[in-house]
Coordinates of N, CA and C in Angstrom, one line a residue:
M1 N 0.8 -1.4 -0.4 CA 0.1 0.0 0.2 C 0.3 0.7 -0.2
L2 N 1.9 1.9 0.9 CA 2.7 2.2 1.1 C 3.5 2.6 -0.3
E3 N 3.8 1.2 -0.9 CA 4.8 1.2 -2.1 C 4.0 2.4 -2.9
L4 N 3.1 2.0 -3.3 CA 1.3 2.1 -4.3 C 1.6 3.9 -4.3
L5 N 1.6 4.7 -2.7 CA 1.6 5.4 -2.7 C 2.9 6.1 -3.1
V6 N 3.7 5.8 -3.0 CA 5.1 6.3 -3.6 C 4.7 6.7 -4.3
S7 N 4.2 5.6 -4.8 CA 4.6 5.3 -6.6 C 4.0 6.5 -7.7
Y8 N 2.3 6.3 -6.8 CA 1.7 7.6 -7.3 C 2.3 8.5 -7.1
L9 N 2.7 9.7 -6.1 CA 3.4 11.1 -5.8 C 4.2 10.6 -6.7
S10 N 5.0 9.7 -7.1 CA 6.4 10.4 -7.9 C 5.7 10.2 -10.1
T11 N 4.7 9.8 -9.6 CA 4.1 10.6 -11.2 C 4.0 11.9 -11.7
D12 N 3.5 12.3 -12.1 CA 3.3 13.4 -12.4 C 1.7 14.5 -12.1
S13 N 0.8 13.3 -12.0 CA -0.7 13.7 -11.6 C -0.6 13.2 -10.4
G14 N 0.6 12.8 -9.5 CA 0.5 12.9 -7.9 C 1.1 13.7 -8.2
K15 N 2.2 14.9 -8.3 CA 2.6 15.8 -8.3 C 1.6 16.6 -8.2
V16 N 0.4 16.8 -8.7 CA -0.3 17.9 -9.2 C -1.9 17.7 -8.4
V17 N -2.3 16.4 -8.1 CA -3.5 16.2 -7.3 C -3.4 16.3 -6.3
I18 N -2.6 15.5 -5.4 CA -1.8 15.7 -3.7 C -1.2 17.4 -3.1
P19 N -0.8 18.0 -4.1 CA -1.6 19.6 -3.8 C -2.3 20.8 -3.8
A20 N -3.2 20.4 -5.4 CA -4.6 20.3 -4.3 C -5.2 19.7 -3.5
L21 N -5.7 18.6 -3.6 CA -6.2 18.4 -2.4 C -6.3 18.9 -0.9
I22 N -4.6 19.5 -0.7 CA -4.2 20.1 0.8 C -4.3 21.8 0.0
G23 N -4.8 22.4 -0.8 CA -5.4 23.5 -1.4 C -6.2 24.0 -0.4
A24 N -7.1 22.5 -1.3 CA -9.0 22.6 -0.6 C -9.2 22.2 0.3
I25 N -7.9 21.1 0.8 CA -8.6 21.5 2.4 C -8.6 22.4 3.1
T26 N -7.3 23.3 3.2 CA -6.7 24.2 3.8 C -7.9 25.6 3.3
A27 N -8.6 25.7 2.3 CA -9.1 26.3 1.4 C -11.0 26.2 2.6
I28 N -11.3 25.0 2.6 CA -12.6 24.9 2.8 C -12.2 24.7 5.1
L29 N -11.4 24.5 5.3 CA -11.2 24.9 6.5 C -10.5 26.7 6.9
I30 N -10.6 27.4 6.2 CA -10.5 28.9 5.8 C -11.8 29.3 6.1
M31 N -12.9 28.8 5.3 CA -13.7 28.7 4.9 C -14.8 29.2 5.6
V32 N -15.0 27.8 6.6 CA -15.2 27.0 8.1 C -14.8 28.2 8.9
L33 N -13.7 28.4 8.6 CA -13.2 29.6 10.6 C -13.9 31.0 10.4
K34 N -13.9 31.0 8.9 CA -13.9 33.0 8.2 C -15.1 32.7 9.2
D35 N -16.4 31.7 8.9 CA -17.8 31.5 8.5 C -18.3 32.1 10.7
F36 N -17.7 30.7 11.2 CA -17.8 30.8 12.5 C -17.1 31.9 13.1
I37 N -16.5 32.2 12.8 CA -16.1 33.8 13.4 C -16.8 35.5 13.1
L38 N -16.9 35.4 12.3 CA -18.5 36.5 11.7 C -19.3 35.9 12.2
Y39 N -19.9 34.8 12.5 CA -20.9 34.2 13.4 C -20.8 35.2 15.1
E40 N -19.6 34.6 15.3 CA -19.5 35.1 16.1 C -19.6 36.2 16.4
F41 N -19.1 37.3 15.7 CA -18.7 38.6 16.0 C -20.1 38.8 15.5
R42 N -21.4 38.4 14.2 CA -22.7 39.5 14.5 C -23.7 38.6 15.8
E43 N -23.5 37.5 16.5 CA -23.5 37.1 17.9 C -23.1 38.1 19.2
S44 N -22.3 38.9 19.2 CA -21.3 39.3 20.2 C -22.5 41.6 19.8
K45 N -23.0 41.5 18.5 CA -22.8 42.5 17.7 C -24.5 42.6 18.6
K46 N -25.2 41.5 18.2 CA -26.3 40.8 18.7 C -27.4 41.6 19.9
E47 N -26.8 40.4 20.7 CA -26.4 40.9 22.0 C -25.9 42.1 23.0
K48 N -25.5 42.9 22.2 CA -24.4 43.7 22.8 C -25.7 45.4 22.0
K49 N -26.5 45.4 21.3 CA -27.5 45.5 20.9 C -28.7 45.1 21.9
A50 N -29.0 44.2 21.7 CA -30.3 44.0 23.0 C -30.2 44.4 24.0
L51 N -29.0 44.4 25.0 CA -28.8 45.0 26.1 C -28.9 46.1 26.2
I52 N -28.6 46.3 25.3 CA -29.0 48.8 25.4 C -29.7 48.7 24.4
D53 N -30.5 48.8 23.9 CA -32.3 48.1 23.8 C -32.9 48.5 24.7
K54 N -33.1 47.1 26.3 CA -33.0 47.0 27.0 C -33.0 48.3 28.1
K55 N -31.4 48.9 28.4 CA -31.4 49.4 29.1 C -31.9 50.4 28.7
L56 N -32.7 51.1 27.5 CA -32.5 52.7 26.5 C -34.2 52.0 27.2
S57 N -35.2 51.2 26.8 CA -36.0 51.5 26.8 C -36.5 51.4 28.4
A58 N -35.8 49.9 29.1 CA -36.8 50.0 30.4 C -36.3 50.6 31.1
L59 N -35.3 51.4 31.5 CA -34.7 52.1 32.4 C -34.4 53.9 32.3
Y60 N -33.9 54.2 31.7 CA -33.0 55.0 31.1 C -33.4 56.5 30.5
G61 N -34.6 55.4 29.4 CA -35.7 56.3 29.0 C -37.0 57.2 29.9
P62 N -37.5 55.9 30.4 CA -38.0 56.6 31.2 C -37.7 57.5 32.5
M63 N -35.9 57.8 32.6 CA -35.9 58.5 33.8 C -35.5 60.3 32.6
Y64 N -34.9 59.3 31.6 CA -34.8 60.7 31.0 C -36.0 61.9 31.1
T65 N -36.6 61.1 30.2 CA -38.1 61.3 30.3 C -38.8 62.4 31.8
V66 N -38.7 61.6 32.4 CA -39.1 62.6 33.1 C -38.5 63.4 34.8
I67 N -36.6 63.0 34.5 CA -36.0 64.2 35.1 C -35.5 65.3 34.8
V68 N -35.2 64.6 33.0 CA -34.1 66.0 32.1 C -35.6 66.1 31.2
S69 N -36.4 65.7 30.6 CA -37.2 66.5 29.8 C -38.9 66.9 30.7
A70 N -39.0 67.0 31.7 CA -39.4 67.5 32.0 C -39.4 68.4 33.1
N71 N -38.1 67.7 33.5 CA -37.1 68.6 34.8 C -37.7 68.9 36.2
Q72 N -37.9 66.9 36.1 CA -37.9 67.1 38.1 C -36.8 67.0 38.9
T73 N -38.0 66.8 39.8 CA -36.6 66.0 40.3 C -36.3 64.1 40.5
L74 N -35.2 64.5 40.6 CA -35.1 62.3 40.9 C -36.3 61.8 41.9
P75 N -36.6 62.4 43.5 CA -37.8 61.8 43.6 C -38.9 61.8 43.4
T76 N -39.1 63.1 42.3 CA -40.1 62.8 42.4 C -40.6 61.5 40.9
F77 N -39.2 60.9 40.5 CA -39.3 59.4 39.3 C -39.7 58.6 40.4
F78 N -39.1 58.2 41.5 CA -39.8 57.4 42.1 C -41.4 56.9 42.6
I79 N -41.9 59.1 42.4 CA -43.4 59.0 43.2 C -43.7 57.6 42.1
D80 N -44.3 57.6 40.3 CA -44.9 56.8 39.8 C -44.6 55.4 40.1
K81 N -45.3 54.9 40.2 CA -45.0 53.0 40.9 C -45.0 52.4 39.9
S82 N -45.0 52.3 38.8 CA -44.2 51.7 37.7 C -43.1 52.4 37.1
N83 N -42.2 53.4 37.2 CA -41.3 53.7 37.2 C -40.6 53.0 38.7
Y84 N -40.7 53.4 39.3 CA -40.0 52.1 41.0 C -40.0 50.9 40.6
Q85 N -40.7 50.4 40.5 CA -41.0 49.2 39.6 C -40.2 48.4 38.4
N86 N -40.3 49.5 37.9 CA -38.5 48.6 36.4 C -38.1 49.4 37.2
F87 N -37.3 50.7 37.3 CA -36.1 50.4 38.1 C -35.3 49.3 39.0
V88 N -36.4 48.6 40.0 CA -36.4 47.7 40.6 C -36.1 46.5 40.2
A89 N -36.4 46.3 39.1 CA -36.4 45.4 38.4 C -35.2 45.4 36.9
H90 N -34.9 46.6 37.2 CA -33.9 46.6 36.1 C -32.5 48.0 36.6
Q91 N -32.1 47.7 38.0 CA -31.4 49.0 38.3 C -29.4 48.4 38.4
H92 N -30.2 47.3 37.9 CA -28.3 46.4 37.9 C -27.9 46.7 36.4
L93 N -28.8 47.5 35.9 CA -28.8 48.0 34.2 C -28.0 49.4 34.1
L94 N -28.3 50.4 35.3 CA -27.3 51.6 35.8 C -26.2 51.9 35.8
S95 N -26.0 52.6 35.1 CA -23.9 52.7 35.5 C -23.7 53.3 37.5
P96 N -22.5 52.5 38.0 CA -22.7 52.6 38.9 C -22.3 54.1 39.6
E97 N -21.7 55.1 38.4 CA -22.3 57.0 38.9 C -23.4 56.6 39.5
L98 N -24.6 57.0 38.0 CA -25.4 56.4 38.9 C -26.5 56.4 39.6
Q99 N -26.0 54.8 40.5 CA -26.1 54.1 40.9 C -25.7 55.3 42.1
S100 N -24.8 55.5 42.0 CA -24.2 56.0 43.5 C -24.9 57.5 44.2
M101 N -25.6 57.8 42.7 CA -26.2 59.6 42.5 C -27.1 59.0 43.4
I102 N -27.7 58.3 42.9 CA -29.0 57.2 43.4 C -29.7 57.0 45.1
D103 N -29.0 56.1 45.2 CA -28.4 56.4 46.3 C -28.3 57.5 47.7
E104 N -27.7 58.1 46.8 CA -27.4 59.0 47.7 C -28.5 60.3 48.2
C105 N -29.2 60.7 47.0 CA -30.1 60.8 46.7 C -31.4 60.7 48.3
L106 N -31.8 59.3 46.9 CA -32.7 58.6 48.4 C -32.8 58.0 50.0
S107 N -31.6 58.4 49.9 CA -31.0 58.5 51.5 C -31.5 59.3 52.1
L108 N -31.4 60.9 51.7 CA -31.8 62.0 52.3 C -33.8 61.8 52.2
G109 N -33.7 62.4 53.5 CA -35.3 62.8 53.5 C -36.0 61.3 54.6
D110 N -36.7 61.7 54.4 CA -38.3 60.2 55.4 C -38.9 60.2 54.0
G111 N -39.8 58.7 55.2 CA -41.3 58.4 54.3 C -41.0 57.7 53.4
T112 N -41.5 57.6 52.7 CA -42.0 56.3 51.0 C -41.2 56.8 49.8
F113 N -41.4 55.4 48.4 CA -40.9 56.1 47.8 C -42.5 56.4 47.0
E114 N -43.4 56.1 47.8 CA -44.7 56.6 47.2 C -45.1 58.3 48.2
N115 N -45.3 58.2 48.3 CA -45.0 59.3 49.4 C -43.7 60.0 49.9
P116 N -43.0 60.6 49.6 CA -41.5 60.9 50.1 C -41.6 62.2 50.4
T117 N -41.0 62.3 51.8 CA -40.8 63.9 52.5 C -39.6 64.5 52.7
A118 N -39.4 65.0 52.5 CA -37.3 65.6 52.6 C -37.8 66.7 54.2
K119 N -37.6 66.9 54.6 CA -36.4 67.7 55.2 C -35.8 68.6 54.9
M120 N -36.7 70.5 55.0 CA -36.0 71.2 54.7 C -34.8 71.6 53.9
N121 N -33.9 71.4 55.2 CA -32.1 71.4 54.9 C -31.9 70.4 53.5
D122 N -32.8 69.1 53.8 CA -32.1 68.2 52.8 C -32.6 68.4 51.4
I123 N -33.7 70.1 51.0 CA -34.5 70.2 49.6 C -32.8 70.7 48.7
P124 N -32.4 71.7 49.3 CA -30.6 72.3 47.5 C -29.8 70.9 47.4
K125 N -29.7 70.0 48.6 CA -28.6 68.6 48.8 C -29.4 67.8 47.3
I126 N -31.1 67.4 47.5 CA -31.7 66.6 46.7 C -31.7 67.3 45.0
L127 N -31.6 69.0 45.0 CA -31.8 69.3 44.4 C -30.4 69.4 43.2
E128 N -29.6 69.5 44.4 CA -27.7 69.5 43.8 C -27.6 68.0 43.2
I129 N -27.7 67.2 44.2 CA -27.9 65.7 43.2 C -28.5 65.6 42.2
T130 N -29.7 65.7 41.9 CA -30.4 66.0 40.8 C -30.1 66.3 39.8
E131 N -28.9 67.5 39.5 CA -28.8 68.4 38.6 C -27.4 67.7 38.3
S132 N -26.4 66.6 38.5 CA -25.4 66.5 38.0 C -26.2 65.3 38.4
F133 N -27.1 64.5 38.4 CA -27.6 63.4 38.1 C -27.8 64.0 36.8
K134 N -28.8 64.9 36.0 CA -29.5 65.6 34.7 C -28.0 65.0 34.0
V135 N -27.1 65.6 34.0 CA -25.3 65.9 33.6 C -25.3 63.8 32.9
Q136 N -25.1 63.7 33.8 CA -24.4 62.3 34.2 C -25.2 61.4 32.8
L137 N -26.7 61.6 33.2 CA -27.8 60.7 32.0 C -27.1 60.9 31.1
K138 N -27.5 62.6 30.3 CA -27.2 63.1 29.8 C -26.6 62.4 28.6
K139 N -25.0 62.2 29.7 CA -23.6 61.5 28.8 C -23.8 59.9 28.4
E140 N -23.7 59.6 29.3 CA -24.6 58.1 28.9 C -25.7 57.8 28.5
M141 N -27.1 59.0 27.3 CA -27.5 58.5 27.3 C -26.8 58.5 25.7
D142 N -26.1 59.7 25.4 CA -25.7 59.5 24.0 C -24.8 58.7 23.7
S143 N -24.4 58.2 24.5 CA -23.3 56.5 24.7 C -23.9 55.8 23.7
L144 N -25.1 56.1 25.2 CA -26.0 54.5 24.2 C -26.6 54.7 23.2
R145 N -26.7 55.3 22.7 CA -27.9 56.0 21.1 C -26.4 55.4 20.4
K146 N -25.8 56.6 20.5 CA -24.5 56.2 20.1 C -23.9 55.0 19.4
N147 N -24.2 54.3 19.9 CA -23.6 52.1 20.4 C -25.1 52.1 19.9
Y148 N -26.3 52.4 19.6 CA -27.4 51.7 19.6 C -27.1 51.5 18.2
S149 N -27.2 52.2 16.8 CA -26.3 52.4 15.6 C -25.4 51.8 14.9

């Protein structure tokens, strides 16, 4: 068997067929590898876009609408029960900066989310936190919108 292979490789057709087979196998492997890499890249991009979509629709969009567009304070956002439930369900999607500002703001005052009450000396601090929150939220919204497209 080995003698037959050696004798075939020494012929002219053996010198052409073997490199052609090696080239064909290499081309097939390259195509499969390329398709796999492209598939993984597309799937990664889809997952990233889905996460950004969820951030925008579930959390950042409603916050932006109430706090920035309607020019309300941060505690006002939480008065609406659906906003509060949405926040609780998706707060893990917030950036650490926004989360720390929310924590700081909500630690001020008394009462519940449905009926927040603030001490008079806490109101300037709430307004200050809300303004810095608006700036940070605008930055992150711009970044998310840019990455979404």
